Amino acid sequence: MEEEKKKANGAKKKKPLFIRRRKKDRKKDAGQNVTFMKLGRGLRRGGATVTRYSKRLFTGFNDFTSGKNDEKISEFVKQRISWAKKVRFSGFVVGSIALLALMLLLLNNTSIRVEEKTISIAGLSSDFEGYRIVLLSDLHGREYGDEQASLLRSLNALKYDLMVLAGDMVGKGGNAQPLYHLLDGKTSSAPVYFIAGDSDPGPLVAEPRDASGVLENYVLEDWILGAIEHGAIYLDAPVLIEKNSSKLWLSPESMLDTEGSPLLSRLNAQYRAESSAYIEGVEAARVALPFTAWRVQCAEKLLSAVNRMESEDLHIAVAHYPPIELYNASSGYSDSGMLRTADLVLAGHYCGGGWKIPFFGALYVPAVEAPRHGWFPDQSLVEGERRLGNVTVYTTGGLSVTDAIALPKFRMNNQPKITVLTLTAALTDDLLGIGG
């Protein structure tokens, strides 16, 4: 009974479910209303703040750009603006300098400089007074403009009597077309003589080709035969150039220390032995015989020049490597058949050192026999005129860059050069040690 009474009393106190839910919903709705009210107030305040600061920002920007109210800008803002301006200006300056340096580098590698020099030679004949020689080297198969248009523009503006190409005009790539463009495009009728450099193919082929005609067709590299077809003369032995009653001998520098008589005797003996072996069908003799015959021919030309060269004749030698040591060449005639000492040696190879540092010069030249193996060389060795005993040596700066230079393959502070040498009997300032 008591339990039933308790249950009845509890049932009276407990309210219906829908009434309880309505109260909970009212509380929940009240909480949501408060949240929405707070959110609305926050948005209104935030919007007002954004509007206020936006107005200040745009007003300040307008004042800054118009120059008004500068005194209202804080010192901190002024410092930041000043710093930003300095950074922008510094960046502009650095970028401009870098762009200018790049433009100068490109110009330096493509703009050709004509370098004229007067060379004094004691006892020079009056017929060769003012004789002009164009000296080029180290083209390395490079084109200056379409079919050498830029190079030919400078070259064809010059007057000269002789052109000498001191090697590496083709280079390791073996592309002779740029050289042919040069030979075809020159307008002067002056003769062109050339030698091979260390980077050029050959000059001799590995095996004699099947050919006809002169020995050169059997043994010389294709690019040499091509240059001959385009009008140049390959300098494999001394040649004579006459002007009125005076004589100029042009020799490959490699023959200056050569004793012609013993050399010819050895080569003749070798030729006879190989001829006999060839008749007997020895294959090695068939391969070697054309080369030996060509060497005999060169030695005969050398001895002929030795016998015909006179003391008053002008003697110019052409080298690729600039000589560093004194020659053993005779000062007159000798039973060994050695050429008379050259009056002038023309050379290339160093390409002006490739890179040149202002106020110092070239960092390196490819000359292992030089002090420090070519690093930080005596600048008189790099290019220009110098004396080697009684011989004048002139090294041209060349037209490109050799792979023998241990630096990136472009010229820096070192324009490609066409060298023009004018011969004179008068004493020049350089010979007297005056000027540079």
Tab-separated table of C-alpha atoms in Angstrom:
chain	number	residue	atom	x	y	z
A	1	MET	CA	0.000	0.000	0.000
A	2	GLU	CA	2.741	2.397	0.907
A	3	GLU	CA	4.575	1.703	-2.330
A	4	GLU	CA	1.428	2.402	-4.320
A	5	LYS	CA	0.962	5.712	-2.491
A	6	LYS	CA	4.570	6.736	-3.271
A	7	LYS	CA	4.120	5.919	-6.931
A	8	ALA	CA	0.881	7.905	-6.982
A	9	ASN	CA	2.519	10.946	-5.374
A	10	GLY	CA	5.483	10.708	-7.824
A	11	ALA	CA	3.143	10.557	-10.714
A	12	LYS	CA	1.412	13.723	-9.510
A	13	LYS	CA	4.709	15.649	-9.205
A	14	LYS	CA	6.167	14.574	-12.601
A	15	LYS	CA	5.074	16.929	-15.406
A	16	PRO	CA	4.075	15.792	-18.857
A	17	LEU	CA	6.858	15.183	-21.437
A	18	PHE	CA	5.716	17.854	-23.928
A	19	ILE	CA	5.787	20.490	-21.164
A	20	ARG	CA	9.335	19.539	-20.224
A	21	ARG	CA	10.474	19.697	-23.896
A	22	ARG	CA	8.918	23.129	-24.403
A	23	LYS	CA	10.867	24.531	-21.473
A	24	LYS	CA	14.115	23.038	-22.822
A	25	ASP	CA	13.411	24.465	-26.270
A	26	ARG	CA	12.769	27.883	-24.761
A	27	LYS	CA	16.095	27.755	-22.931
A	28	LYS	CA	17.883	26.570	-26.074
A	29	ASP	CA	16.268	29.287	-28.184
A	30	ALA	CA	17.212	31.876	-25.606
A	31	GLY	CA	20.853	30.718	-25.719
A	32	GLN	CA	20.914	30.839	-29.505
A	33	ASN	CA	19.401	34.315	-29.487
A	34	VAL	CA	22.129	35.509	-27.147
A	35	THR	CA	24.793	33.956	-29.403
A	36	PHE	CA	23.327	35.578	-32.525
A	37	MET	CA	23.107	38.920	-30.755
A	38	LYS	CA	26.764	38.693	-29.740
A	39	LEU	CA	27.760	37.648	-33.250
A	40	GLY	CA	25.802	40.535	-34.746
A	41	ARG	CA	27.406	43.035	-32.388
A	42	GLY	CA	30.845	41.577	-33.259
A	43	LEU	CA	30.200	41.859	-36.962
A	44	ARG	CA	28.945	45.420	-36.611
A	45	ARG	CA	31.981	46.392	-34.548
A	46	GLY	CA	34.340	44.532	-36.923
A	47	GLY	CA	32.785	46.157	-39.956
A	48	ALA	CA	33.061	49.566	-38.366
A	49	THR	CA	36.701	48.891	-37.476
A	50	VAL	CA	37.514	47.684	-41.007
A	51	THR	CA	35.759	50.700	-42.472
A	52	ARG	CA	37.592	53.052	-40.128
A	53	TYR	CA	41.035	51.551	-40.828
A	54	SER	CA	40.381	51.277	-44.566
A	55	LYS	CA	39.469	54.943	-44.614
A	56	ARG	CA	42.665	55.782	-42.728
A	57	LEU	CA	44.730	53.559	-45.051
A	58	PHE	CA	43.394	55.079	-48.260
A	59	THR	CA	43.599	58.581	-46.836
A	60	GLY	CA	47.192	57.965	-45.767
A	61	PHE	CA	48.082	56.456	-49.143
A	62	ASN	CA	46.575	59.430	-50.979
A	63	ASP	CA	48.421	61.828	-48.702
A	64	PHE	CA	51.693	59.898	-49.217
A	65	THR	CA	51.428	59.822	-52.987
A	66	SER	CA	50.433	63.476	-53.144
A	67	GLY	CA	53.145	64.537	-50.699
A	68	LYS	CA	50.653	65.950	-48.177
A	69	ASN	CA	50.867	65.562	-44.441
A	70	ASP	CA	54.409	64.166	-44.505
A	71	GLU	CA	54.852	65.462	-41.006
A	72	LYS	CA	52.107	63.117	-39.795
A	73	ILE	CA	53.949	60.003	-40.951
A	74	SER	CA	55.708	58.380	-38.049
A	75	GLU	CA	59.489	58.228	-37.897
A	76	PHE	CA	59.307	54.458	-38.006
A	77	VAL	CA	57.309	54.513	-41.232
A	78	LYS	CA	59.723	57.011	-42.715
A	79	GLN	CA	62.648	54.736	-41.874
A	80	ARG	CA	60.904	51.742	-43.407
A	81	ILE	CA	60.123	53.688	-46.562
A	82	SER	CA	63.687	54.961	-46.764
A	83	TRP	CA	65.058	51.440	-46.293
A	84	ALA	CA	62.726	50.031	-48.957
A	85	LYS	CA	63.761	52.746	-51.394
A	86	LYS	CA	67.433	52.026	-50.734
A	87	VAL	CA	66.919	48.304	-51.258
A	88	ARG	CA	65.070	48.904	-54.518
A	89	PHE	CA	67.706	51.356	-55.701
A	90	SER	CA	70.547	48.985	-54.740
A	91	GLY	CA	68.842	46.150	-56.583
A	92	PHE	CA	68.392	48.372	-59.607
A	93	VAL	CA	72.081	49.349	-59.531
A	94	VAL	CA	73.276	45.741	-59.125
A	95	GLY	CA	70.973	44.534	-61.890
A	96	SER	CA	72.084	47.335	-64.196
A	97	ILE	CA	75.747	46.564	-63.555
A	98	ALA	CA	75.177	42.848	-64.211
A	99	LEU	CA	73.303	43.609	-67.441
A	100	LEU	CA	76.007	46.043	-68.542
A	101	ALA	CA	78.725	43.484	-67.754
A	102	LEU	CA	76.893	40.856	-69.821
A	103	MET	CA	76.490	43.260	-72.738
A	104	LEU	CA	80.162	44.226	-72.564
A	105	LEU	CA	81.163	40.555	-72.444
A	106	LEU	CA	79.080	39.774	-75.525
A	107	LEU	CA	80.430	42.841	-77.305
A	108	ASN	CA	83.963	41.953	-76.251
A	109	ASN	CA	83.636	38.493	-77.799
A	110	THR	CA	82.038	39.619	-81.059
A	111	SER	CA	83.586	43.026	-81.768
A	112	ILE	CA	86.853	42.669	-83.686
A	113	ARG	CA	89.737	44.999	-82.980
A	114	VAL	CA	92.314	45.925	-85.622
A	115	GLU	CA	95.719	46.211	-83.969
A	116	GLU	CA	98.396	48.017	-85.990
A	117	LYS	CA	102.073	47.821	-85.106
A	118	THR	CA	105.311	49.012	-86.681
A	119	ILE	CA	108.178	46.505	-86.586
A	120	SER	CA	111.775	47.668	-86.968
A	121	ILE	CA	114.127	45.370	-88.902
A	122	ALA	CA	117.771	46.312	-89.195
A	123	GLY	CA	119.023	46.523	-92.773
A	124	LEU	CA	115.546	46.262	-94.280
A	125	SER	CA	115.584	46.844	-98.033
A	126	SER	CA	113.903	50.008	-99.249
A	127	ASP	CA	111.646	47.813	-101.398
A	128	PHE	CA	110.102	46.389	-98.211
A	129	GLU	CA	109.887	49.700	-96.346
A	130	GLY	CA	106.249	50.073	-95.307
A	131	TYR	CA	105.475	46.457	-96.263
A	132	ARG	CA	102.254	45.462	-94.497
A	133	ILE	CA	101.481	41.975	-93.175
A	134	VAL	CA	98.086	40.891	-91.826
A	135	LEU	CA	98.567	38.253	-89.120
A	136	LEU	CA	95.610	36.073	-88.062
A	137	SER	CA	95.478	33.000	-85.854
A	138	ASP	CA	93.233	30.768	-83.760
A	139	LEU	CA	89.913	31.192	-85.521
A	140	HIS	CA	88.984	27.692	-84.257
A	141	GLY	CA	86.215	27.343	-86.818
A	142	ARG	CA	84.282	30.352	-85.533
A	143	GLU	CA	81.996	32.520	-87.663
A	144	TYR	CA	81.824	36.279	-87.113
A	145	GLY	CA	78.513	37.074	-88.712
A	146	ASP	CA	76.938	35.379	-91.691
A	147	GLU	CA	79.799	33.873	-93.741
A	148	GLN	CA	82.330	35.956	-91.746
A	149	ALA	CA	80.608	39.237	-92.641
A	150	SER	CA	81.807	41.047	-89.505
A	151	LEU	CA	85.383	39.780	-89.817
A	152	LEU	CA	85.532	40.568	-93.527
A	153	ARG	CA	84.160	44.062	-92.942
A	154	SER	CA	87.200	44.876	-90.822
A	155	LEU	CA	89.637	42.929	-92.989
A	156	ASN	CA	88.557	44.363	-96.327
A	157	ALA	CA	88.936	47.909	-95.036
A	158	LEU	CA	92.700	47.303	-94.728
A	159	LYS	CA	95.505	47.610	-97.261
A	160	TYR	CA	98.199	44.960	-96.972
A	161	ASP	CA	100.799	43.091	-99.015
A	162	LEU	CA	100.756	39.665	-97.365
A	163	MET	CA	98.418	37.629	-95.150
A	164	VAL	CA	99.742	35.004	-92.732
A	165	LEU	CA	97.542	32.496	-90.877
A	166	ALA	CA	99.482	31.177	-87.878
A	167	GLY	CA	97.526	27.999	-87.157
A	168	ASP	CA	94.364	26.715	-85.449
A	169	MET	CA	92.139	28.324	-88.042
A	170	VAL	CA	89.990	25.161	-88.122
A	171	GLY	CA	90.401	23.710	-84.618
A	172	LYS	CA	89.410	20.371	-83.110
A	173	GLY	CA	85.908	20.476	-84.546
A	174	GLY	CA	87.338	20.077	-88.043
A	175	ASN	CA	84.863	22.537	-89.598
A	176	ALA	CA	86.849	24.314	-92.317
A	177	GLN	CA	83.908	26.240	-93.778
A	178	PRO	CA	84.514	29.391	-91.667
A	179	LEU	CA	88.100	29.454	-92.988
A	180	TYR	CA	86.863	29.055	-96.556
A	181	HIS	CA	84.398	31.929	-96.043
A	182	LEU	CA	87.316	34.086	-94.946
A	183	LEU	CA	89.420	33.144	-97.976
A	184	ASP	CA	86.534	33.598	-100.409
A	185	GLY	CA	85.346	36.877	-98.931
A	186	LYS	CA	88.607	38.820	-98.801
A	187	THR	CA	88.892	41.429	-101.529
A	188	SER	CA	92.667	41.921	-101.491
A	189	SER	CA	94.792	40.100	-104.061
A	190	ALA	CA	97.640	39.727	-101.530
A	191	PRO	CA	98.896	36.130	-101.172
A	192	VAL	CA	97.775	34.082	-98.148
A	193	TYR	CA	100.154	31.616	-96.459
A	194	PHE	CA	99.066	29.289	-93.661
A	195	ILE	CA	100.352	26.609	-91.300
A	196	ALA	CA	98.540	24.066	-89.112
A	197	GLY	CA	98.174	24.537	-85.360
A	198	ASP	CA	98.089	22.039	-82.517
A	199	SER	CA	94.264	21.882	-82.528
A	200	ASP	CA	93.929	21.526	-86.301
A	201	PRO	CA	93.468	18.050	-87.786
A	202	GLY	CA	96.666	16.629	-89.224
A	203	PRO	CA	98.378	18.095	-91.159
A	204	LEU	CA	98.964	14.561	-92.487
A	205	VAL	CA	96.266	11.925	-92.912
A	206	ALA	CA	96.584	8.609	-91.069
A	207	GLU	CA	96.878	6.642	-94.316
A	208	PRO	CA	97.565	7.891	-97.839
A	209	ARG	CA	94.397	8.380	-99.855
A	210	ASP	CA	93.830	7.048	-103.353
A	211	ALA	CA	94.491	10.139	-105.421
A	212	SER	CA	96.323	11.455	-108.424
A	213	GLY	CA	98.489	14.432	-109.182
A	214	VAL	CA	100.900	16.041	-106.728
A	215	LEU	CA	102.082	14.358	-103.525
A	216	GLU	CA	100.052	16.753	-101.370
A	217	ASN	CA	96.849	15.140	-102.659
A	218	TYR	CA	97.938	11.814	-101.154
A	219	VAL	CA	99.090	12.888	-97.702
A	220	LEU	CA	97.597	16.216	-96.562
A	221	GLU	CA	94.345	16.582	-94.606
A	222	ASP	CA	91.168	17.503	-96.460
A	223	TRP	CA	90.887	20.952	-94.854
A	224	ILE	CA	94.406	21.839	-96.061
A	225	LEU	CA	93.637	20.733	-99.607
A	226	GLY	CA	90.381	22.699	-99.389
A	227	ALA	CA	92.192	25.852	-98.261
A	228	ILE	CA	94.600	25.438	-101.183
A	229	GLU	CA	91.620	25.169	-103.547
A	230	HIS	CA	90.263	28.401	-102.036
A	231	GLY	CA	93.480	30.233	-102.908
A	232	ALA	CA	95.754	29.875	-99.861
A	233	ILE	CA	99.291	28.442	-99.888
A	234	TYR	CA	100.322	25.783	-97.358
A	235	LEU	CA	103.719	26.644	-95.900
A	236	ASP	CA	105.526	23.302	-95.633
A	237	ALA	CA	108.958	24.673	-96.632
A	238	PRO	CA	110.625	28.074	-97.228
A	239	VAL	CA	109.126	30.098	-100.094
A	240	LEU	CA	110.514	33.129	-101.889
A	241	ILE	CA	108.561	36.381	-102.305
A	242	GLU	CA	110.254	38.934	-104.558
A	243	LYS	CA	109.623	42.646	-104.758
A	244	ASN	CA	111.650	44.439	-107.412
A	245	SER	CA	115.231	43.326	-106.766
A	246	SER	CA	114.657	42.449	-103.076
A	247	LYS	CA	113.771	39.065	-101.600
A	248	LEU	CA	111.639	37.941	-98.682
A	249	TRP	CA	111.847	34.346	-97.475
A	250	LEU	CA	108.867	32.970	-95.580
A	251	SER	CA	109.647	29.770	-93.658
A	252	PRO	CA	107.852	27.412	-91.279
A	253	GLU	CA	109.434	28.038	-87.876
A	254	SER	CA	109.897	24.298	-87.344
A	255	MET	CA	112.665	24.336	-89.976
A	256	LEU	CA	114.816	26.983	-88.288
A	257	ASP	CA	116.670	24.413	-86.187
A	258	THR	CA	116.676	21.725	-88.876
A	259	GLU	CA	119.936	20.545	-90.423
A	260	GLY	CA	118.822	20.020	-93.992
A	261	SER	CA	121.749	18.004	-95.348
A	262	PRO	CA	121.698	15.151	-92.797
A	263	LEU	CA	117.898	15.127	-92.894
A	264	LEU	CA	117.791	14.740	-96.668
A	265	SER	CA	120.392	11.962	-96.579
A	266	ARG	CA	118.360	9.969	-94.028
A	267	LEU	CA	115.105	10.477	-95.910
A	268	ASN	CA	116.619	9.436	-99.251
A	269	ALA	CA	117.932	6.237	-97.677
A	270	GLN	CA	114.520	5.555	-96.139
A	271	TYR	CA	112.792	6.225	-99.453
A	272	ARG	CA	115.021	3.754	-101.298
A	273	ALA	CA	114.401	1.053	-98.690
A	274	GLU	CA	110.636	1.552	-98.753
A	275	SER	CA	110.584	1.564	-102.556
A	276	SER	CA	112.306	-1.828	-102.620
A	277	ALA	CA	109.901	-3.192	-100.007
A	278	TYR	CA	106.936	-1.832	-101.955
A	279	ILE	CA	108.083	-3.641	-105.093
A	280	GLU	CA	108.264	-6.838	-103.038
A	281	GLY	CA	104.658	-6.328	-101.947
A	282	VAL	CA	105.176	-5.263	-98.328
A	283	GLU	CA	101.963	-3.563	-97.178
A	284	ALA	CA	103.668	-1.322	-94.603
A	285	ALA	CA	105.901	0.092	-97.339
A	286	ARG	CA	102.851	0.894	-99.476
A	287	VAL	CA	101.412	2.969	-96.604
A	288	ALA	CA	104.662	4.715	-95.633
A	289	LEU	CA	106.100	5.482	-99.082
A	290	PRO	CA	103.927	8.541	-99.997
A	291	PHE	CA	104.688	10.209	-96.659
A	292	THR	CA	108.418	9.627	-97.038
A	293	ALA	CA	108.329	10.979	-100.598
A	294	TRP	CA	106.566	14.136	-99.336
A	295	ARG	CA	109.158	14.601	-96.567
A	296	VAL	CA	111.968	14.208	-99.108
A	297	GLN	CA	110.326	16.916	-101.199
A	298	CYS	CA	110.150	19.290	-98.192
A	299	ALA	CA	113.799	18.631	-97.292
A	300	GLU	CA	114.850	19.380	-100.878
A	301	LYS	CA	112.961	22.692	-100.739
A	302	LEU	CA	114.717	23.490	-97.459
A	303	LEU	CA	118.191	22.865	-98.890
A	304	SER	CA	117.337	24.863	-101.992
A	305	ALA	CA	116.356	27.829	-99.808
A	306	VAL	CA	119.526	27.499	-97.718
A	307	ASN	CA	121.652	27.644	-100.852
A	308	ARG	CA	119.774	30.587	-102.371
A	309	MET	CA	119.188	32.734	-99.284
A	310	GLU	CA	121.536	35.710	-98.998
A	311	SER	CA	122.492	37.723	-95.942
A	312	GLU	CA	120.639	40.834	-97.110
A	313	ASP	CA	117.402	38.926	-97.765
A	314	LEU	CA	114.506	39.447	-95.371
A	315	HIS	CA	113.681	36.236	-93.504
A	316	ILE	CA	110.343	35.792	-91.703
A	317	ALA	CA	109.347	32.553	-89.949
A	318	VAL	CA	105.783	31.492	-89.114
A	319	ALA	CA	105.107	29.562	-85.901
A	320	HIS	CA	101.999	28.473	-84.090
A	321	TYR	CA	103.640	28.184	-80.662
A	322	PRO	CA	105.444	31.409	-79.688
A	323	PRO	CA	109.128	30.514	-79.257
A	324	ILE	CA	110.600	30.891	-75.771
A	325	GLU	CA	114.123	29.518	-76.185
A	326	LEU	CA	116.850	30.865	-78.474
A	327	TYR	CA	117.288	29.285	-81.875
A	328	ASN	CA	120.279	27.296	-83.024
A	329	ALA	CA	119.888	28.601	-86.562
A	330	SER	CA	123.071	29.744	-88.233
A	331	SER	CA	123.925	33.378	-88.816
A	332	GLY	CA	125.249	32.535	-92.252
A	333	TYR	CA	125.863	29.405	-94.256
A	334	SER	CA	126.822	26.014	-92.857
A	335	ASP	CA	127.689	22.601	-94.235
A	336	SER	CA	124.735	21.139	-92.314
A	337	GLY	CA	122.264	23.061	-94.481
A	338	MET	CA	120.658	25.133	-91.724
A	339	LEU	CA	118.594	28.213	-92.468
A	340	ARG	CA	119.866	31.659	-91.612
A	341	THR	CA	118.446	33.180	-88.424
A	342	ALA	CA	115.020	34.742	-88.966
A	343	ASP	CA	114.632	38.495	-88.685
A	344	LEU	CA	111.046	38.147	-87.497
A	345	VAL	CA	108.948	35.278	-86.116
A	346	LEU	CA	105.143	35.491	-86.315
A	347	ALA	CA	103.130	33.381	-83.853
A	348	GLY	CA	99.724	32.814	-82.232
A	349	HIS	CA	98.351	30.029	-79.981
A	350	TYR	CA	98.007	31.977	-76.706
A	351	CYS	CA	94.803	33.824	-77.745
A	352	GLY	CA	95.899	36.752	-75.597
A	353	GLY	CA	95.521	34.545	-72.524
A	354	GLY	CA	91.746	34.219	-72.940
A	355	TRP	CA	90.899	36.072	-69.724
A	356	LYS	CA	92.558	39.361	-68.847
A	357	ILE	CA	92.260	41.013	-65.448
A	358	PRO	CA	92.257	44.847	-65.505
A	359	PHE	CA	95.591	46.388	-64.448
A	360	PHE	CA	97.233	42.944	-64.456
A	361	GLY	CA	96.686	41.111	-67.727
A	362	ALA	CA	96.413	37.428	-68.630
A	363	LEU	CA	96.166	34.847	-65.857
A	364	TYR	CA	97.394	31.916	-67.924
A	365	VAL	CA	98.944	30.936	-71.235
A	366	PRO	CA	99.307	27.326	-72.453
A	367	ALA	CA	103.104	27.169	-72.241
A	368	VAL	CA	104.344	24.394	-69.948
A	369	GLU	CA	107.961	25.400	-70.599
A	370	ALA	CA	107.284	28.900	-69.253
A	371	PRO	CA	107.788	29.773	-65.553
A	372	ARG	CA	104.960	28.433	-63.306
A	373	HIS	CA	103.856	26.324	-66.293
A	374	GLY	CA	102.143	29.338	-67.828
A	375	TRP	CA	100.265	30.693	-64.790
A	376	PHE	CA	100.667	34.428	-64.103
A	377	PRO	CA	102.986	34.836	-67.098
A	378	ASP	CA	105.248	37.702	-68.022
A	379	GLN	CA	102.782	39.817	-70.001
A	380	SER	CA	105.332	40.425	-72.774
A	381	LEU	CA	105.072	36.695	-73.491
A	382	VAL	CA	101.275	36.752	-73.912
A	383	GLU	CA	101.033	38.909	-77.027
A	384	GLY	CA	102.773	41.705	-78.847
A	385	GLU	CA	106.415	42.317	-79.712
A	386	ARG	CA	109.411	41.024	-77.784
A	387	ARG	CA	113.038	40.181	-78.427
A	388	LEU	CA	114.497	36.687	-78.303
A	389	GLY	CA	118.231	37.181	-78.705
A	390	ASN	CA	118.626	38.941	-82.047
A	391	VAL	CA	115.210	37.809	-83.275
A	392	THR	CA	112.011	39.851	-83.060
A	393	VAL	CA	108.979	37.758	-82.086
A	394	TYR	CA	105.444	39.022	-82.576
A	395	THR	CA	102.549	37.059	-81.053
A	396	THR	CA	99.036	37.984	-82.122
A	397	GLY	CA	96.109	37.857	-79.695
A	398	GLY	CA	94.108	35.755	-82.152
A	399	LEU	CA	90.427	35.551	-82.962
A	400	SER	CA	88.932	32.971	-80.601
A	401	VAL	CA	89.848	30.808	-77.583
A	402	THR	CA	91.944	27.657	-77.519
A	403	ASP	CA	90.992	24.543	-75.543
A	404	ALA	CA	94.538	24.594	-74.178
A	405	ILE	CA	93.632	27.527	-71.887
A	406	ALA	CA	92.399	26.126	-68.552
A	407	LEU	CA	89.591	28.689	-68.183
A	408	PRO	CA	85.955	28.967	-69.390
A	409	LYS	CA	85.908	29.176	-73.172
A	410	PHE	CA	85.255	32.825	-73.816
A	411	ARG	CA	87.404	35.938	-73.979
A	412	MET	CA	87.166	38.413	-71.104
A	413	ASN	CA	88.557	41.939	-71.416
A	414	ASN	CA	90.320	40.606	-74.506
A	415	GLN	CA	88.849	41.505	-77.905
A	416	PRO	CA	89.440	39.261	-80.932
A	417	LYS	CA	92.248	40.786	-83.001
A	418	ILE	CA	93.341	41.325	-86.557
A	419	THR	CA	97.030	42.240	-86.371
A	420	VAL	CA	98.607	44.452	-89.031
A	421	LEU	CA	102.405	44.745	-88.972
A	422	THR	CA	104.191	47.460	-90.939
A	423	LEU	CA	107.899	46.850	-91.570
A	424	THR	CA	110.462	49.645	-91.344
A	425	ALA	CA	114.225	50.062	-91.202
A	426	ALA	CA	113.862	52.933	-88.733
A	427	LEU	CA	114.279	52.386	-85.016
A	428	THR	CA	110.923	52.211	-83.247
A	429	ASP	CA	110.215	53.242	-79.667
A	430	ASP	CA	109.676	49.600	-78.696
A	431	LEU	CA	113.083	48.622	-80.023
A	432	LEU	CA	114.658	51.474	-78.076
A	433	GLY	CA	112.745	50.505	-74.936
A	434	ILE	CA	110.576	53.638	-75.060
A	435	GLY	CA	106.811	53.407	-74.678
A	436	GLY	CA	104.689	50.269	-74.711
